[in-house]
Short mmCIF file of C-alpha atoms and ligand atoms in Angstrom, two decimals:
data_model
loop_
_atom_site.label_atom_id
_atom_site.label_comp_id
_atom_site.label_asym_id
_atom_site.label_seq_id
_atom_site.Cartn_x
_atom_site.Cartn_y
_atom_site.Cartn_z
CA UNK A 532 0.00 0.00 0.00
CA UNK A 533 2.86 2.68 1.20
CA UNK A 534 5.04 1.17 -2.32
CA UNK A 535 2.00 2.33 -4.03
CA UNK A 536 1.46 5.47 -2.58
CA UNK A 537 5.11 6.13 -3.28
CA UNK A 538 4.89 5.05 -7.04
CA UNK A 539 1.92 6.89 -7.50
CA UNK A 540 3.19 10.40 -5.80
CA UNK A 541 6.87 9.89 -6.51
CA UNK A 542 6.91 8.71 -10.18
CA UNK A 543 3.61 7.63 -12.01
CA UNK A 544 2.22 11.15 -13.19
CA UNK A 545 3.23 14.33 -14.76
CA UNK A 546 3.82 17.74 -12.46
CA UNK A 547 2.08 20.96 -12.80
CA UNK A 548 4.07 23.98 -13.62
CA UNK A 549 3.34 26.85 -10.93
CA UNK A 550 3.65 30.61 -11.07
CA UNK A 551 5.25 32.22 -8.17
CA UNK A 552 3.81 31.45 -4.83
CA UNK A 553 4.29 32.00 -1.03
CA UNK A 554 4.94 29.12 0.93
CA UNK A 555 3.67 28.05 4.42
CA UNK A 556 6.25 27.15 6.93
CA UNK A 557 6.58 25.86 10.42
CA UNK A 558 9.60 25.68 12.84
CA UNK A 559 12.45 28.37 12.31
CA UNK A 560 13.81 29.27 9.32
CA UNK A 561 17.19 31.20 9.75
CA UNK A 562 17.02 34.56 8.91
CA UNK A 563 20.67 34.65 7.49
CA UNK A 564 19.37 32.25 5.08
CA UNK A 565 19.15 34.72 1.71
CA UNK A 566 19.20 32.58 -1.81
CA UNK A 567 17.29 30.17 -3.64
CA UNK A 568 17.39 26.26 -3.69
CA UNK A 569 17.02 25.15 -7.13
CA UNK A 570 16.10 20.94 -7.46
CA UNK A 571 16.61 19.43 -10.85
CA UNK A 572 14.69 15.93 -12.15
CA UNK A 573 11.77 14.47 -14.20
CA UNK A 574 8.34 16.40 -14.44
CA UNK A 575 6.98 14.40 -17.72
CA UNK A 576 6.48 10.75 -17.36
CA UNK A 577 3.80 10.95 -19.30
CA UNK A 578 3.55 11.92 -23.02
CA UNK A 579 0.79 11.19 -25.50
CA UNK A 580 0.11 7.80 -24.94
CA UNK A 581 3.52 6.70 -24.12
CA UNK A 582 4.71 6.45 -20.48
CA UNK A 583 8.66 6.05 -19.54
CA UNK A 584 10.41 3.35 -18.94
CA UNK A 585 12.96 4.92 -16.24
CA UNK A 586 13.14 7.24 -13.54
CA UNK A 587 16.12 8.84 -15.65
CA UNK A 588 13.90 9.34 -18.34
CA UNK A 589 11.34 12.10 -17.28
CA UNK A 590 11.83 15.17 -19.08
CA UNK A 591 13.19 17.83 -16.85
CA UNK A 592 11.84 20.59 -14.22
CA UNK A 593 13.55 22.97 -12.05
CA UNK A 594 12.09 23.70 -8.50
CA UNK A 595 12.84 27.02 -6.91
CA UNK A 596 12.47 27.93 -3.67
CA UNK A 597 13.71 31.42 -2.80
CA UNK A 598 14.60 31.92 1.18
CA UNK A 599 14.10 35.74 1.88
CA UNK A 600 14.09 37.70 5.68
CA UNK A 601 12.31 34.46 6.95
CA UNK A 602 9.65 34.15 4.17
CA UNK A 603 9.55 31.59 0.92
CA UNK A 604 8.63 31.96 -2.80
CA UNK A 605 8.23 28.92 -4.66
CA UNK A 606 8.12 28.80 -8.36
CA UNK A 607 8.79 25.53 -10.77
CA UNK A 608 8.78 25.05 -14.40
CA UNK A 609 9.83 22.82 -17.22
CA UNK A 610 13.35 22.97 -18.35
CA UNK A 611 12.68 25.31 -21.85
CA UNK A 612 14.49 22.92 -24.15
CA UNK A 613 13.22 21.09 -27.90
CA UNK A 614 12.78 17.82 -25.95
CA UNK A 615 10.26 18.83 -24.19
CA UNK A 616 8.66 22.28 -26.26
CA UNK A 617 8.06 19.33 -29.04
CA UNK A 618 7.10 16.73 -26.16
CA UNK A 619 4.51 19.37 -25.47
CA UNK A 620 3.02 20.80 -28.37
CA UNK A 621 3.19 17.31 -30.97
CA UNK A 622 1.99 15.75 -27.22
CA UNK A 623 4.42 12.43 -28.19
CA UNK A 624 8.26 11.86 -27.34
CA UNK A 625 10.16 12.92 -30.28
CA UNK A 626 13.98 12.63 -28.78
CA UNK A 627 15.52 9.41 -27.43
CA UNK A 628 15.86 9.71 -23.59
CA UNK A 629 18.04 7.51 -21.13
CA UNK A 630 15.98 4.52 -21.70
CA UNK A 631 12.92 5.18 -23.54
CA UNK A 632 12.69 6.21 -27.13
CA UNK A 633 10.28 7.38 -29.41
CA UNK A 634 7.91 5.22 -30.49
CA UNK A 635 10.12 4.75 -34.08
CA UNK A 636 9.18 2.72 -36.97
CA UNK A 637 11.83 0.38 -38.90
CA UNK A 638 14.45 2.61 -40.02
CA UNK A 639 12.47 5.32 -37.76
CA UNK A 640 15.75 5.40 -34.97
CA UNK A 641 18.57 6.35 -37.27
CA UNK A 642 16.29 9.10 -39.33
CA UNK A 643 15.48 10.51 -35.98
CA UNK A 644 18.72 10.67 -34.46
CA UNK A 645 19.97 12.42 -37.74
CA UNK A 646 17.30 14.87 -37.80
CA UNK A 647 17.66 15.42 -33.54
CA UNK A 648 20.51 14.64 -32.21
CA UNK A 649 20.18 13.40 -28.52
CA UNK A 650 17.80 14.97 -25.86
CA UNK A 651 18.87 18.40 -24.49
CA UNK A 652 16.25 17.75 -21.56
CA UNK A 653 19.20 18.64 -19.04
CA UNK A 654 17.35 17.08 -15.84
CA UNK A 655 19.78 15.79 -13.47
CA UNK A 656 21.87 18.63 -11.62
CA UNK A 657 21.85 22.44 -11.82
CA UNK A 658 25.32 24.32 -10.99
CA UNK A 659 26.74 27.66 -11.26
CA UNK A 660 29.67 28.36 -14.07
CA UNK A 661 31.50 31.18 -13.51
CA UNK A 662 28.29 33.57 -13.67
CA UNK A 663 26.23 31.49 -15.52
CA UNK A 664 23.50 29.00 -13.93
CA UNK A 665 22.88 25.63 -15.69
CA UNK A 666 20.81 22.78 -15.91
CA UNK A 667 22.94 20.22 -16.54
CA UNK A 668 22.50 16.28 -18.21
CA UNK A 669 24.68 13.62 -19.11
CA UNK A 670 23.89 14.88 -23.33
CA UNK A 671 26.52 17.13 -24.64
CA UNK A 672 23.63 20.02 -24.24
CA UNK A 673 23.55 21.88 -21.14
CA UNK A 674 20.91 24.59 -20.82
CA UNK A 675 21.51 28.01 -18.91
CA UNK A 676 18.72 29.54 -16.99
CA UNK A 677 17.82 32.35 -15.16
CA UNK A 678 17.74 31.08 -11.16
CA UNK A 679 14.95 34.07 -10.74
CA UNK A 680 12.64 32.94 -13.46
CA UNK A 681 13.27 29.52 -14.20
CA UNK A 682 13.41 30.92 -17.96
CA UNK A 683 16.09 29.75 -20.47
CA UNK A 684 18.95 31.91 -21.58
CA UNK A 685 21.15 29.92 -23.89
CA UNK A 686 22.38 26.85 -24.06
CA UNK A 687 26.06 25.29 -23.71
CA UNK A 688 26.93 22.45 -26.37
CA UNK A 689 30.36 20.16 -26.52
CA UNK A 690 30.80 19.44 -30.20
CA UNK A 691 28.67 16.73 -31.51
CA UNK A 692 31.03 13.24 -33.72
CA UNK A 693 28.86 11.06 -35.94
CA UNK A 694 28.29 8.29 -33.06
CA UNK A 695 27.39 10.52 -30.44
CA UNK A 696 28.73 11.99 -27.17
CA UNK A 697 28.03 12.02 -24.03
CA UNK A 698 29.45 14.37 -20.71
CA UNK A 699 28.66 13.63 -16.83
CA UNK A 700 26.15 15.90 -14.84
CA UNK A 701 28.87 16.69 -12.46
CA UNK A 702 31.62 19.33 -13.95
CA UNK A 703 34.12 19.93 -10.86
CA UNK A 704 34.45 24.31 -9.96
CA UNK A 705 37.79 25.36 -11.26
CA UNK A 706 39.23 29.17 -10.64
CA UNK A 707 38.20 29.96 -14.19
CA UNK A 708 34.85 28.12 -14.70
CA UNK A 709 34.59 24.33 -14.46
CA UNK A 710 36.08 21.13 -15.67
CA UNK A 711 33.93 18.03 -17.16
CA UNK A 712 34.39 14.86 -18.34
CA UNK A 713 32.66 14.06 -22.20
CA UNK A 714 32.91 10.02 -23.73
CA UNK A 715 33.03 10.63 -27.82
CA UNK A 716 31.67 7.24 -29.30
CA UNK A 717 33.40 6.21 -32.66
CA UNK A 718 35.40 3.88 -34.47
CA UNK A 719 37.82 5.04 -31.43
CA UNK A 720 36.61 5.68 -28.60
CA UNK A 721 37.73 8.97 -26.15
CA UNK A 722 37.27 10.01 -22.64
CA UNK A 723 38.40 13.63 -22.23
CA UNK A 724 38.21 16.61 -19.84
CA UNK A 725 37.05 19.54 -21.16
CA UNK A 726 36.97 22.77 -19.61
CA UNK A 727 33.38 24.43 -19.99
CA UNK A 728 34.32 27.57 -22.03
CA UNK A 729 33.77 28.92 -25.08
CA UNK A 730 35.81 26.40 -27.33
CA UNK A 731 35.36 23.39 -24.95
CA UNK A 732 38.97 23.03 -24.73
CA UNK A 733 40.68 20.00 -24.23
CA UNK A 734 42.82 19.39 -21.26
CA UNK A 735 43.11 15.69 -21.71
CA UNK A 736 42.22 12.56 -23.41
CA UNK A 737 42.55 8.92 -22.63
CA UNK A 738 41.47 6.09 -25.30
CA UNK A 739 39.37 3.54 -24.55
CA UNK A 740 37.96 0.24 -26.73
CA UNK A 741 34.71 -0.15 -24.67
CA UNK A 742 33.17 2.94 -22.88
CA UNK A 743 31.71 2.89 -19.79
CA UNK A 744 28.55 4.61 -18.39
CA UNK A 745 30.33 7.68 -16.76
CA UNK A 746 27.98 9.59 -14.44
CA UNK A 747 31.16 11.46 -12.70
CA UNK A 748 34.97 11.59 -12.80
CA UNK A 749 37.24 12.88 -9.53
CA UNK A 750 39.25 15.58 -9.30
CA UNK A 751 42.25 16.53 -7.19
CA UNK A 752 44.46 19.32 -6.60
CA UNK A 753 47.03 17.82 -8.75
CA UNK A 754 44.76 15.06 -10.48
CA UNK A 755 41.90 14.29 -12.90
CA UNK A 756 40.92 10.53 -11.96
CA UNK A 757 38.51 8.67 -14.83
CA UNK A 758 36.79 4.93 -13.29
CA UNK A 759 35.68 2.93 -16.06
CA UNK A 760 33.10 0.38 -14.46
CA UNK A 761 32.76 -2.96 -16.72
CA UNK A 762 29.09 -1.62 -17.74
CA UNK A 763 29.94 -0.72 -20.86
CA UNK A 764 29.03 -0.38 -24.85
CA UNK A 765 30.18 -1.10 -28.38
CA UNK A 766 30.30 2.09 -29.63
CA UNK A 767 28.90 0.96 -33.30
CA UNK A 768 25.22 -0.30 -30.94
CA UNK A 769 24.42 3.40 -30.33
CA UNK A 770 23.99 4.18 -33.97
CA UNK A 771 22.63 0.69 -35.18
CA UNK A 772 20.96 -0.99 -33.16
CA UNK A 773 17.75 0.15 -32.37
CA UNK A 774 17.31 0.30 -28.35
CA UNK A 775 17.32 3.56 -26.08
CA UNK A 776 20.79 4.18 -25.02
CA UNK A 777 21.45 2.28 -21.74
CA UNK A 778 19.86 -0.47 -23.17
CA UNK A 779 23.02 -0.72 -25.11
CA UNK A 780 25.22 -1.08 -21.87
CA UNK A 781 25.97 -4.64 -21.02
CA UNK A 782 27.85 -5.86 -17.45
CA UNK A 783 31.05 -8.01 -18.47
CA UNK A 784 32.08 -9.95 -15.93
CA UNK A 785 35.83 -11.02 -16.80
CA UNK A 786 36.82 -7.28 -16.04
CA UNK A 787 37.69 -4.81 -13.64
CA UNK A 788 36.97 -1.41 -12.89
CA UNK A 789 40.17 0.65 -14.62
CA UNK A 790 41.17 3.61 -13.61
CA UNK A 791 43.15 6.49 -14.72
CA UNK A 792 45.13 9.21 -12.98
CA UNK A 793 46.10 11.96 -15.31
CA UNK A 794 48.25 14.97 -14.35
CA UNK A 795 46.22 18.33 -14.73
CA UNK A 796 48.94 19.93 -15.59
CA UNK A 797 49.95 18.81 -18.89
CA UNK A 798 47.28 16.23 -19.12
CA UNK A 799 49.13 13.20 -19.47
CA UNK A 800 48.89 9.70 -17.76
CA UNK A 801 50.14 8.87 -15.00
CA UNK A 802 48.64 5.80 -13.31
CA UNK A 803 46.53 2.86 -14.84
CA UNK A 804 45.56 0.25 -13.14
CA UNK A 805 42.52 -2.30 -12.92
CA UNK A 806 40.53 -2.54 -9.38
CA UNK A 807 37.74 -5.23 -8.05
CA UNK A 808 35.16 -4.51 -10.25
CA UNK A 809 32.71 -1.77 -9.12
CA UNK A 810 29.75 -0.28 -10.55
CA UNK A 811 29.13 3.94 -9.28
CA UNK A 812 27.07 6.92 -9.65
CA UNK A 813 29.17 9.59 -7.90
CA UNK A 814 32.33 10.41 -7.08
CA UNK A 815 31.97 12.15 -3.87
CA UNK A 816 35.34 13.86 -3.00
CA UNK A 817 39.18 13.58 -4.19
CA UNK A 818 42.51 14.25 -2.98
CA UNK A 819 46.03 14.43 -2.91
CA UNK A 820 48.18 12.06 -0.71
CA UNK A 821 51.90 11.88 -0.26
CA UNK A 822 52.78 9.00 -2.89
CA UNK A 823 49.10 9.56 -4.88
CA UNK A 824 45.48 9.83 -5.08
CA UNK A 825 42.49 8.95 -3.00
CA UNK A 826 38.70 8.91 -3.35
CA UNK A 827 35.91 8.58 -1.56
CA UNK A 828 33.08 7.25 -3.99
CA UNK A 829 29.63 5.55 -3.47
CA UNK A 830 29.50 2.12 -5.15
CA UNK A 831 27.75 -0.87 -6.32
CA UNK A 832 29.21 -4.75 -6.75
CA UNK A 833 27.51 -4.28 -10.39
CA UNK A 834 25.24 -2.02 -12.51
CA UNK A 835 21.58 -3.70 -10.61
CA UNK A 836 20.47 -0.45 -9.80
CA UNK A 837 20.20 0.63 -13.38
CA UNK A 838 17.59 -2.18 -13.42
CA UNK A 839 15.95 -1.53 -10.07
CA UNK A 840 15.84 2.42 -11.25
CA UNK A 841 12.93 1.25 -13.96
CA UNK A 842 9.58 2.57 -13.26
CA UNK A 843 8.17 -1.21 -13.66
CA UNK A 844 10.60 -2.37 -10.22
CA UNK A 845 9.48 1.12 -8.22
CA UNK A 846 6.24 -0.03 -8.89
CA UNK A 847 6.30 -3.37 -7.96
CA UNK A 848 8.49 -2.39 -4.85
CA UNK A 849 8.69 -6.17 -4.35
CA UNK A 850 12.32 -6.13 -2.57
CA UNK A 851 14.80 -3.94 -0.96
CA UNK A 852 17.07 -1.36 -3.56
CA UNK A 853 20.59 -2.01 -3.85
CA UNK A 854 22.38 0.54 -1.76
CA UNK A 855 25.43 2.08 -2.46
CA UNK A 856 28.64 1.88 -0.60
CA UNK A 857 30.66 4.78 0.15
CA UNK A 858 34.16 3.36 -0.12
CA UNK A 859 37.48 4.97 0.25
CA UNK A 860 40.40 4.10 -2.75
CA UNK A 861 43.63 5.08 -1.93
CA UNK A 862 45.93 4.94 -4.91
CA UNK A 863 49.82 4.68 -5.08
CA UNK A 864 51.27 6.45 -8.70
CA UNK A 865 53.32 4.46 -10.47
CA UNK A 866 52.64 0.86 -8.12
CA UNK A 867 49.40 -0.59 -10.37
CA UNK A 868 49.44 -3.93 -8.28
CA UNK A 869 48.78 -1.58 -4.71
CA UNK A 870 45.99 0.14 -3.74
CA UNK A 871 43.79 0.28 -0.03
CA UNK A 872 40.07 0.06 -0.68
CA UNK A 873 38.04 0.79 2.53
CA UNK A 874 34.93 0.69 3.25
CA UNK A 875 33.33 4.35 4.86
CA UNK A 876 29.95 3.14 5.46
CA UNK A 877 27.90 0.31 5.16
CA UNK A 878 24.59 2.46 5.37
CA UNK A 879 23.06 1.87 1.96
CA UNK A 880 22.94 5.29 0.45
CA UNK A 881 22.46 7.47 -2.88
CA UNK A 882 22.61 10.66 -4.15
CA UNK A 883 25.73 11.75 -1.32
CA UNK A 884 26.69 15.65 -0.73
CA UNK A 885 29.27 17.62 0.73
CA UNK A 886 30.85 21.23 1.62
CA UNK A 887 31.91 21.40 -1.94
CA UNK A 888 32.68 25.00 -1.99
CA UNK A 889 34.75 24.52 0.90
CA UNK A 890 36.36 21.08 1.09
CA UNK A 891 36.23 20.32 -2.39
CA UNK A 892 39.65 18.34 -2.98
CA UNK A 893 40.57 18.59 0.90
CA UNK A 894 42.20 15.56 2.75
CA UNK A 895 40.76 16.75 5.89
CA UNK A 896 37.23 16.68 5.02
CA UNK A 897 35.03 15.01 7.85
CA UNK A 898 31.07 15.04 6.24
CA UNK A 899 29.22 12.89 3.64
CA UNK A 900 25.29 13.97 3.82
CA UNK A 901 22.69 11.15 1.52
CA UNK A 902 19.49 10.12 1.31
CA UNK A 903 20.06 6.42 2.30
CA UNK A 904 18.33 3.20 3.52
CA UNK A 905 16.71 2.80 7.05
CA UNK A 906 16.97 -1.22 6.31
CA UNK A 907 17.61 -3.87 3.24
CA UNK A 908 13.66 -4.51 2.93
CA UNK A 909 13.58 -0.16 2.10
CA UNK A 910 12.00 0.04 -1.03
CA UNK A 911 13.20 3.89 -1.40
CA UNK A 912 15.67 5.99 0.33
CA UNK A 913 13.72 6.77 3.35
CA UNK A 914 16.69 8.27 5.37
CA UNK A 915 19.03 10.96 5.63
CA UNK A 916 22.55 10.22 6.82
CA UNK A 917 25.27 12.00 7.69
CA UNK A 918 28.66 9.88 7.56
CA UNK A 919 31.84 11.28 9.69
CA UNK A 920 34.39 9.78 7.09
CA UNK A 921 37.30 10.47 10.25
CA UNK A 922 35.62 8.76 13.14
CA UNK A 923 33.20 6.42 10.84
CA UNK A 924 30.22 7.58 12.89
CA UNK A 925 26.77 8.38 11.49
CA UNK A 926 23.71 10.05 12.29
CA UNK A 927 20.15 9.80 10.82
CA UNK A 928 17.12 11.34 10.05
CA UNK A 929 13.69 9.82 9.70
CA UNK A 930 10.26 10.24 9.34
CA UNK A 931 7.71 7.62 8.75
CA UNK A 932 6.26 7.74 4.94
CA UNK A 933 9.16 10.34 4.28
CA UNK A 934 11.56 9.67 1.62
CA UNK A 935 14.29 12.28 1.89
CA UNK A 936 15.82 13.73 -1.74
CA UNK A 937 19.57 15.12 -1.54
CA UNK A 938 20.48 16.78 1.37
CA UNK A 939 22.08 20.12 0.41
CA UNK A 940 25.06 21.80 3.01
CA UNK A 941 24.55 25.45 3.73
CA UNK A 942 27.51 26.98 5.33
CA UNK A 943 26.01 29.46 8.63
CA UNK A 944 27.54 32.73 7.85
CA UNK A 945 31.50 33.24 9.12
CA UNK A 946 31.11 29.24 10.42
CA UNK A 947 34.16 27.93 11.06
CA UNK A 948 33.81 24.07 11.49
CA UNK A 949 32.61 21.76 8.57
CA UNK A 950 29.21 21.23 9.61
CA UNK A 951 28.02 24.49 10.97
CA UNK A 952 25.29 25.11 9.05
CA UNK A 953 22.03 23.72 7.84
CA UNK A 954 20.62 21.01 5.54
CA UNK A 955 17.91 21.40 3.30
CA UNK A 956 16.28 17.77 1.56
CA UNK A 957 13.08 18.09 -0.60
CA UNK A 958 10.81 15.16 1.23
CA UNK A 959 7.91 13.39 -0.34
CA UNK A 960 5.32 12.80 2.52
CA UNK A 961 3.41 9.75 1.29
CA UNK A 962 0.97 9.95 3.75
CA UNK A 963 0.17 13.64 4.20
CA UNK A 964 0.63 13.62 0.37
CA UNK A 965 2.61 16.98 -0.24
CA UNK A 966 6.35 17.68 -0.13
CA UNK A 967 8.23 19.61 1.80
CA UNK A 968 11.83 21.35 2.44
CA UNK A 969 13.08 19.98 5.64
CA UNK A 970 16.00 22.23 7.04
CA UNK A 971 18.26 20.44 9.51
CA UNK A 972 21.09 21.32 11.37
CA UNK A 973 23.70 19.99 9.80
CA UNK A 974 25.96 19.17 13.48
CA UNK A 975 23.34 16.99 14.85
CA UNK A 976 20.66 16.39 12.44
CA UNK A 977 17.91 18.26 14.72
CA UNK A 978 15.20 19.63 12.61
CA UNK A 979 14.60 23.62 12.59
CA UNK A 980 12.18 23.83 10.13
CA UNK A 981 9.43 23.18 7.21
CA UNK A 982 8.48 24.64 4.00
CA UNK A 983 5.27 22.96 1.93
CA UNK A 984 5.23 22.46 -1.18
CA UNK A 985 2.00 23.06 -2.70
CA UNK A 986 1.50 19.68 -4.15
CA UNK A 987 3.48 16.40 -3.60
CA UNK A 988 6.83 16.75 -6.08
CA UNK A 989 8.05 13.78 -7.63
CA UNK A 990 11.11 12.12 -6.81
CA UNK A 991 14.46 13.82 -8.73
CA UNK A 992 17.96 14.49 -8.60
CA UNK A 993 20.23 17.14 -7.27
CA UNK A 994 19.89 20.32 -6.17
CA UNK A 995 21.62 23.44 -5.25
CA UNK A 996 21.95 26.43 -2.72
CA UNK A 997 22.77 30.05 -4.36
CA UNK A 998 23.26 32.42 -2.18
CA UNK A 999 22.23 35.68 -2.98
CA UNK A 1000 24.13 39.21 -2.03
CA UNK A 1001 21.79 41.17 0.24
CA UNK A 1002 21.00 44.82 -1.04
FE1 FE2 B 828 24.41 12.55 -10.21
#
């Protein structure tokens, strides 16, 4: 009954767009707190008569919820892109999504992808670029949008090869924009970091015969490091055979996970070596050590949770999702054969968080924040977390019928420690049937406060804090 009720409000449906609206709260909200929270992730499941296959799939919406002298404005919209203006007004799926693709006929897949190219629906994570906000997807498209209006303003495209590219959600903040990591399919195959500006120059490039699904790539001070999971693709399948993209993505289990270290400053290799095999979303945090590399990463003994990620399995809810494990790697340069892989936390979790702006790349880093899973029957992430890396302790939030979206880190003005300041999670209340921004303090996990949402929001991605300047 609850699996349903989750199905139902988190993922079965289509969300309203909403103009600007005040918000009820309860509790305390901190009156430093000046700047709007922006959450990226499906809003269209729905389109003509064709429903989804995956929770990657919806076509994207930006929430905004704008934190001013104690009061909150809420506004949300669909991401203004061709995916979904044509989704809209032809009312059927026209561009090939994660898993789902247009309802083609023979021949139909290859004439499409010629006359679209891939989906610019960029629905998974929203970041600021220099001074430029974007909505950002795992297509070479990345749309930039106002963070006032929700309204487009241009769009940022890596160049397009005959096969196809693809770039990770997650660029990494550099002093002079942001770094990303883009996979160009083709009779060879490339990963290479690209810095986000106006010629998408390249900083390095590593070959590869048989990509890998790359969500996110680390970065160090000194170091870009690439994981290539064995969930991966012949290149030629994209263009010819006709299944949505993942689809195409096959688990091979007489392989590793590789990895790469490459020096940032002239871009060259310096470490290669093959791991245990490990499937991963996110790279949560990388660093220099004195002989190397380390990084603390949330993974998967294989690429399941692409399959328990289909609407179908939410639905049927019939057994506990795979959680993640945040592991630590510590890598030696130059010594292949030796590495330490240690295990953080055995708390299932997904979608993890951290003081980016402030311990991005930082050895001394303490704090992992994630929706995660209260026990192995959870059917959903029905948890918040918060990890100490250091001391491996953990504290948790909960709420029955509550399942908690990303926790986002807030530094309290002129804080000094890690975690002094707040979290703010988007919750889906299954049984009160809204949503609604939880704020906790981020030291102990105590809660200070609620905002409702008008309506219950379906589950999505990440999510970010800008701060605005006050007048
Ligand atoms: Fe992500």
């Amino acid at each position: 009954m609850l699996q349903e009720k989750l199905y139902q409000l988190g993922f079965d449906r289509n969300q309203d767009p909403h103009d600007e609206m005040d918000l009820e709260v309860s509790g305390v909200i901190p009156e430093w707190l000046h700047g709007s929270f922006v959450r990226n992730g499906p809003g269209l499941f729905y389109i003509g008569g064709q429903r989804m296959n995956h929770w990657f799939d919806g076509l994207g919406m930006l929430h905004r919820f704008t934190f001013q002298d104690g009061r909150v404005r809420y506004k949300n919209s669909f991401i203004d892109c061709h995916a979904t203006d044509e989704a809209l007004s032809s009312n059927e799926l026209t561009y090939s999504e994660f898993a789902t693709d247009p309802c083609w006929g023979l021949f139909g897949r290859v004439s499409s992808m010629f006359r679209h190219g891939p989906t610019d629906s960029a629905k998974v994570n929203v970041g600021k670029v220099g001074d430029r906000y974007y909505a950002l997807g795992e297509t070479t498209m990345q749309i930039e949008f106002d963070p006032e209006t929700l309204e487009t303003l241009g769009r940022y495209n890596f160049r397009q090869p005959k096969f196809g590219t693809s770039s990770t959600a997650h660029p990494h903040p550099t002093n002079s924009g942001a770094v990303n990591l883009i996979t160009k399919y083709g009779p060879v195959n490339f990963y290479q970091v690209r810095k986000m500006d106006e010629r998408a120059s390249k900083l390095a490039s590593v070959v590869t015969f048989s990509p890998s699904y790359m969500h996110s790539f680390g970065m160090s001070e000194k170091y870009y490091v690439i994981a290539e999971s064995p969930f991966t693709v012949q290149s030629i399948k994209l263009i010819a055979a006709n299944r949505p993209f993942i689809k195409n993505f096959k688990w091979d289990k007489n392989r590793g996970t590789r990895l790469w270290v490459v020096d940032r400053e002239n871009g060259k290799v310096v470490h290669k070596a093959e791991v245990e095999p490990f499937f991963f979303f996110h790279f949560v945090n990388t660093f220099d050590t004195s002989n190397g590399v380390s990084f603390d990463i949330v993974t998967y003994p294989d690429a399941g949770i692409i399959e328990a990620y289909y609407l179908d399995a939410i639905g049927r809810g019939d057994r506990g999702i795979p959680g993640g494990t945040l592991k630590r790697f510590e890598i030696s340069i130059g010594d292949p054969s030796r590495y330490v892989e240690e295990t953080l936390s055995a708390t299932g979790m997904e979608l993890p968080h951290m003081d980016t702006a402030r311990y991005n790349m930082n050895p001394d880093y303490r704090y992992v924040y994630s929706p995660s899973l209260a026990s192995p029957d959870s059917t959903f992430y029905d948890q918040l977390v918060k990890v100490d890396v250091r001391d491996k302790t953990e504290l948790t939030w909960r709420e029955e019928g509550c399942f908690p979206g990303e926790p986002v880190f807030i530094p309290a003005p002129e804080s000094s420690a890690e975690d002094d300041g707040i979290l703010v999670s988007l919750v889906l209340d299954i049984q009160a049937e809204r949503s609604f921004l939880v704020l906790l303090r981020a030291d102990d996990l105590s809660e200070l406060g609620r905002v409702f949402a008008p309506e219950p929001i379906m589950m999505g991605f990440h999510g970010n804090f800008f701060q605005k300047q006050r007048a």
